[in-house]
PDB file of C-alpha atoms in Angstrom:
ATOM      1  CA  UNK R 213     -27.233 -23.305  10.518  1.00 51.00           C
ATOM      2  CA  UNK R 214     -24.695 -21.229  11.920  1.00 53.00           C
ATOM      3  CA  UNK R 215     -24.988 -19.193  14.575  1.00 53.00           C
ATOM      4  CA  UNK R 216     -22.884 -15.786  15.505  1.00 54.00           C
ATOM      5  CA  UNK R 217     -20.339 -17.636  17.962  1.00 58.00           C
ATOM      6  CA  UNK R 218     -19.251 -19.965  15.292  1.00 54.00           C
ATOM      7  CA  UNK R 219     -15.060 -19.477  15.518  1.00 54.00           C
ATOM      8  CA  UNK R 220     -14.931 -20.032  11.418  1.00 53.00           C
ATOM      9  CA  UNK R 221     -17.782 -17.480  10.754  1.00 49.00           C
ATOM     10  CA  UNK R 222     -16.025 -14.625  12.908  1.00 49.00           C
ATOM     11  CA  UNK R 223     -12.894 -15.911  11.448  1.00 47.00           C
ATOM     12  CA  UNK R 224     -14.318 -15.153   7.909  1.00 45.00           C
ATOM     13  CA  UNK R 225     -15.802 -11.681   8.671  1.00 45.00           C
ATOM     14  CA  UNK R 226     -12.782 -10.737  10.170  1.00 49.00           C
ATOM     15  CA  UNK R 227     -10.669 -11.482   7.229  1.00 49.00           C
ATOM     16  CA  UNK R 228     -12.514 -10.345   5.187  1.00 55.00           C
ATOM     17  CA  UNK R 229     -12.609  -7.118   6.462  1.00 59.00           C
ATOM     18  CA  UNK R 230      -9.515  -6.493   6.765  1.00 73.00           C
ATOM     19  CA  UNK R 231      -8.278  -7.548   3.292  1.00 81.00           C
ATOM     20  CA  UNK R 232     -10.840  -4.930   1.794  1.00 86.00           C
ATOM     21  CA  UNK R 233      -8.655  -1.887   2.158  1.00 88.00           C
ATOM     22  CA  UNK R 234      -5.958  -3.340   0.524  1.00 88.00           C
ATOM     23  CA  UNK R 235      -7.788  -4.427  -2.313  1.00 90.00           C
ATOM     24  CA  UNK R 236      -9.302  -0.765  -2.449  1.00 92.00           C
ATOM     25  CA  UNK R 237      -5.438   0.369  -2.144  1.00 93.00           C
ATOM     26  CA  UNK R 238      -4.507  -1.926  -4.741  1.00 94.00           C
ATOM     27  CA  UNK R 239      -7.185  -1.037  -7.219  1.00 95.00           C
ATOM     28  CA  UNK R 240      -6.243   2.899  -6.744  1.00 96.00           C
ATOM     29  CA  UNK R 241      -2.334   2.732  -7.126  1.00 96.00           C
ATOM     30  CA  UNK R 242      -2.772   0.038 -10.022  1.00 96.00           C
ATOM     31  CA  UNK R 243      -5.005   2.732 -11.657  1.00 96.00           C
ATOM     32  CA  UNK R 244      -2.332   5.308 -11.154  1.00 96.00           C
ATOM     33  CA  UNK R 245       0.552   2.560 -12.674  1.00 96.00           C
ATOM     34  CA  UNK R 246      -1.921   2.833 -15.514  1.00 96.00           C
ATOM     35  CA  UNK R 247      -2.074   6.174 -16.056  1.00 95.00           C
ATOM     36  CA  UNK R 248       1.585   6.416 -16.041  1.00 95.00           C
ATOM     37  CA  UNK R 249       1.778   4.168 -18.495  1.00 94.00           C
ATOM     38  CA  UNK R 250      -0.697   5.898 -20.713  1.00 94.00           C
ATOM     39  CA  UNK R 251       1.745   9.284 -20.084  1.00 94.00           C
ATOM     40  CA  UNK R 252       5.237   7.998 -21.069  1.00 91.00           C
ATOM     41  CA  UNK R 253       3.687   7.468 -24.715  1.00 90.00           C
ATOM     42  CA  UNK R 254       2.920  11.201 -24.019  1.00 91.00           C
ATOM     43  CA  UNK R 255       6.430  12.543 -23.381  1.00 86.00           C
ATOM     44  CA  UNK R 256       5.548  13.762 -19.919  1.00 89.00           C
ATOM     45  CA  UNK R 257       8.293  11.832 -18.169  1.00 93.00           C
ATOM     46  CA  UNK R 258       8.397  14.266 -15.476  1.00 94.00           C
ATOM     47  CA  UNK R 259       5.234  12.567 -14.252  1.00 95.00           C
ATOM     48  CA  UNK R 260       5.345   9.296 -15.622  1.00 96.00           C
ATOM     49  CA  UNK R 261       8.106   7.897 -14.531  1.00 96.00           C
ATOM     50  CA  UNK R 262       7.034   8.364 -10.887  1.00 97.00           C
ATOM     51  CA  UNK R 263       3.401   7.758 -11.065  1.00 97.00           C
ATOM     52  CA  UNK R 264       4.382   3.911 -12.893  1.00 96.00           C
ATOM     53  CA  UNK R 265       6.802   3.522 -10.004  1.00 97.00           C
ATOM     54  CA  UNK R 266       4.335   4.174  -6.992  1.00 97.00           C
ATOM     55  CA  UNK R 267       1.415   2.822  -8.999  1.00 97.00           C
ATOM     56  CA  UNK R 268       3.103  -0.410  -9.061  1.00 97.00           C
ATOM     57  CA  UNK R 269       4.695  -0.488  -5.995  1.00 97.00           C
ATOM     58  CA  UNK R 270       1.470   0.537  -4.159  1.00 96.00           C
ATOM     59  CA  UNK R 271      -0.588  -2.103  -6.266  1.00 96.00           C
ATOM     60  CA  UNK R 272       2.195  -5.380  -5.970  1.00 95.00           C
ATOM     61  CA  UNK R 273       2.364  -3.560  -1.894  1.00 94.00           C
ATOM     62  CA  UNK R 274      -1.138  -3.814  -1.364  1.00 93.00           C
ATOM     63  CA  UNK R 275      -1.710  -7.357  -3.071  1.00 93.00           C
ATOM     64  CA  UNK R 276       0.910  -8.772  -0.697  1.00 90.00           C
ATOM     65  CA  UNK R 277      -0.613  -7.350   2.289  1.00 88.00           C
ATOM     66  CA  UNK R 278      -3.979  -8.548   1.632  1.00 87.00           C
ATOM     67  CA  UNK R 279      -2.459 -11.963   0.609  1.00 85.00           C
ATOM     68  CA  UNK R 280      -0.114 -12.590   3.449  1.00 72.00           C
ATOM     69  CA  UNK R 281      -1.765 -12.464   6.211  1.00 61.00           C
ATOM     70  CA  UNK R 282       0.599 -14.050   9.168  1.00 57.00           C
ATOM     71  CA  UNK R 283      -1.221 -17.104  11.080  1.00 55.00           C
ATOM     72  CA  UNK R 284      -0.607 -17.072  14.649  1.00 54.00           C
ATOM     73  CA  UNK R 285       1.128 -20.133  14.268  1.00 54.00           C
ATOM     74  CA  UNK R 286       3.320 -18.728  12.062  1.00 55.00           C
ATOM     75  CA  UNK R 287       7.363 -18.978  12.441  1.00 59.00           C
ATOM     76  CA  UNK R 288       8.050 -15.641  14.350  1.00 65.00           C
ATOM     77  CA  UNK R 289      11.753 -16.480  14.127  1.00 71.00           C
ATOM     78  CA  UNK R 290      12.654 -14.461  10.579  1.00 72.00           C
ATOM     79  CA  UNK R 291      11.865 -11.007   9.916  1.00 78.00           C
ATOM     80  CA  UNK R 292       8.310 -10.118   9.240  1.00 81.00           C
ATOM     81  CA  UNK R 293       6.954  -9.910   5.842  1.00 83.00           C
ATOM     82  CA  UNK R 294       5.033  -6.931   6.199  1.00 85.00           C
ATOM     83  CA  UNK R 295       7.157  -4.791   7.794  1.00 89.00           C
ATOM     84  CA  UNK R 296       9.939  -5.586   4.848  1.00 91.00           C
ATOM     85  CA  UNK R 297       6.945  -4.553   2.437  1.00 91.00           C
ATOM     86  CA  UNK R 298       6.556  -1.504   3.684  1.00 93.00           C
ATOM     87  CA  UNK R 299       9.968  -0.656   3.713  1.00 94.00           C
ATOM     88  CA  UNK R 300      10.003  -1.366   0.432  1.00 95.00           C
ATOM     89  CA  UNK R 301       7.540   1.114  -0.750  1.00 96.00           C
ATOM     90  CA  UNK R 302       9.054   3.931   1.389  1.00 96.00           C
ATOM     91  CA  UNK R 303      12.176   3.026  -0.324  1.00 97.00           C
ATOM     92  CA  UNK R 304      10.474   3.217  -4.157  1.00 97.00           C
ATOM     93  CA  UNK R 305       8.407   6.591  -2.704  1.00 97.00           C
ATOM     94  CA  UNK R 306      11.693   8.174  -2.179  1.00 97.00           C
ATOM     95  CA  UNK R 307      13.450   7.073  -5.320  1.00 98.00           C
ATOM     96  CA  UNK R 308      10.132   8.287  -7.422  1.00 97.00           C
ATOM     97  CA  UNK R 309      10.254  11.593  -5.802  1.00 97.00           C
ATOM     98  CA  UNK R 310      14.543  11.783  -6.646  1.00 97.00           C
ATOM     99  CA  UNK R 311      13.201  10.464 -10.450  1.00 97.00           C
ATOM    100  CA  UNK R 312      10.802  12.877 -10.917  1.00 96.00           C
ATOM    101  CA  UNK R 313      12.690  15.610  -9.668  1.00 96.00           C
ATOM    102  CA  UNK R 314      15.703  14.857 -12.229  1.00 96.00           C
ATOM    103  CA  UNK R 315      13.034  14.587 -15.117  1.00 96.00           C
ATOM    104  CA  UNK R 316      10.948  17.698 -14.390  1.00 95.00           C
ATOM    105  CA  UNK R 317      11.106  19.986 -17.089  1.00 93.00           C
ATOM    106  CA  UNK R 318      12.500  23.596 -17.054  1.00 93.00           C
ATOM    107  CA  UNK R 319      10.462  26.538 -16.854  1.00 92.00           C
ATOM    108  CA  UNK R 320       7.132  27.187 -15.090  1.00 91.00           C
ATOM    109  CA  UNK R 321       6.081  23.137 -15.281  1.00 93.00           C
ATOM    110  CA  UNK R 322       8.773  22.527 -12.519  1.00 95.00           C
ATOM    111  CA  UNK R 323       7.320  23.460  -9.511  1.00 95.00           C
ATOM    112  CA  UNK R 324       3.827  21.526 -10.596  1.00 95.00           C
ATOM    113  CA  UNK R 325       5.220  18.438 -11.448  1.00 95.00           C
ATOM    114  CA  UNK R 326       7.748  18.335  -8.238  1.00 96.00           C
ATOM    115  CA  UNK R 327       5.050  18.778  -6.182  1.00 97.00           C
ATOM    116  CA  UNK R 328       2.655  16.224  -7.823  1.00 97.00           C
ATOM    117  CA  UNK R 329       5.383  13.463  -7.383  1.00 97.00           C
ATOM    118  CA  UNK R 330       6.118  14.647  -4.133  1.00 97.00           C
ATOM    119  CA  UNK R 331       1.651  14.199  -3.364  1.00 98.00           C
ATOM    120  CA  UNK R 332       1.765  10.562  -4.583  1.00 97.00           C
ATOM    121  CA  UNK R 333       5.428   9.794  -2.830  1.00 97.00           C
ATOM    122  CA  UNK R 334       3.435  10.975   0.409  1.00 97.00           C
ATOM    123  CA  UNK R 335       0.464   9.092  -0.413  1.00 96.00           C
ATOM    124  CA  UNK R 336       2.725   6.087  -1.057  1.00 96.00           C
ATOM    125  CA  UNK R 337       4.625   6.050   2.236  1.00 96.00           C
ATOM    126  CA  UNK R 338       1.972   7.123   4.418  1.00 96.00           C
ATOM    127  CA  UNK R 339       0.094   3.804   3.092  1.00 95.00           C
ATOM    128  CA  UNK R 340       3.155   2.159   3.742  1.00 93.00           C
ATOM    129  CA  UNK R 341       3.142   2.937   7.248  1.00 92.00           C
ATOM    130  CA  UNK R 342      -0.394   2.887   8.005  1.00 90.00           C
ATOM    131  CA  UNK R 343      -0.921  -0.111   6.640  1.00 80.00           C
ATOM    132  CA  UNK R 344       0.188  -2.582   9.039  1.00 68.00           C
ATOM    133  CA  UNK R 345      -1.318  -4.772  11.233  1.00 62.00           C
ATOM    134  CA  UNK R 346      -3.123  -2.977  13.981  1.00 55.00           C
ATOM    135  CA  UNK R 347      -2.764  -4.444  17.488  1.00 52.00           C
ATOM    136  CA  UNK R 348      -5.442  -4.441  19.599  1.00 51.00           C
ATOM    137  CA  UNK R 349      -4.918  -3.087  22.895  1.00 53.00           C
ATOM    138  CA  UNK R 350      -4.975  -5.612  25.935  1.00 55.00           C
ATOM    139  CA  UNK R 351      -8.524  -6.066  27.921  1.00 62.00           C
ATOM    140  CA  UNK R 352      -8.104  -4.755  31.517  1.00 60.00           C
ATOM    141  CA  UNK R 353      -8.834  -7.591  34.420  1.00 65.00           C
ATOM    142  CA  UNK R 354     -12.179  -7.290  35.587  1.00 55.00           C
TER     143      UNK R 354
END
């Protein structure tokens, strides 16, 4: 029987709960990969194209976030994994915002469909950015 000071049942609980955002993040942006999909055999490029590059980038983001979690044994000497992840999708959120700005189409649709791509972009890097591991802050003496 285990009792609530057992190091590997905090241990658990604690991974656990931090995976389960990314796997909620993951499920959303591969949803929204999906739906771009199902929209390029539409002809609606404008939005497409973007939403299938920061579905996937938010869904193959999230996935290695909630997979690689850094021991604290782990070789601190290279750069860290995370932080070149979320580079990464900042990186794709700008380039799907530059896409889907080139392939919006003329006319009254413009506007809309730039400012849809540039609602998931945001969404995108501010997952990116928030996403990281959150320090706790140091207990005082006493």
């Amino acid at each position: 029987m285990a009792d609530g000071n057992d190091p590997a049942v905090n241990r658990t609980r604690r991974v656990g709960r931090g995976a389960l955002p990314h796997l909620l993040a993951m499920v959303i942006f591969g949803l929204l990969a999906w739906s771009g999909g199902s929209m390029l055999r539409q002809g609606v490029d404008g939005l497409a194209v973007p939403s299938l590059m920061i579905g996937a980038a938010g869904a193959v983001g999230a996935l290695l976030m909630a997979a690689g979690r850094p021991s604290r044994r782990a070789d601190r000497s290279g750069p860290d994994p995370h932080q070149l992840v979320r580079v990464a999708m900042v990186l794709v959120a700008v380039t799907a915002l530059v896409t889907g700005t080139a392939l919006a189409p003329d006319g009254l649709d413009r506007g809309f469909v730039i400012s849809v791509d540039a609602v998931l972009a945001g969404a995108l890097a501010s997952y990116a950015l928030l996403a990281g591991e959150q320090r706790r802050p140091a207990r005082l003496p006493g």
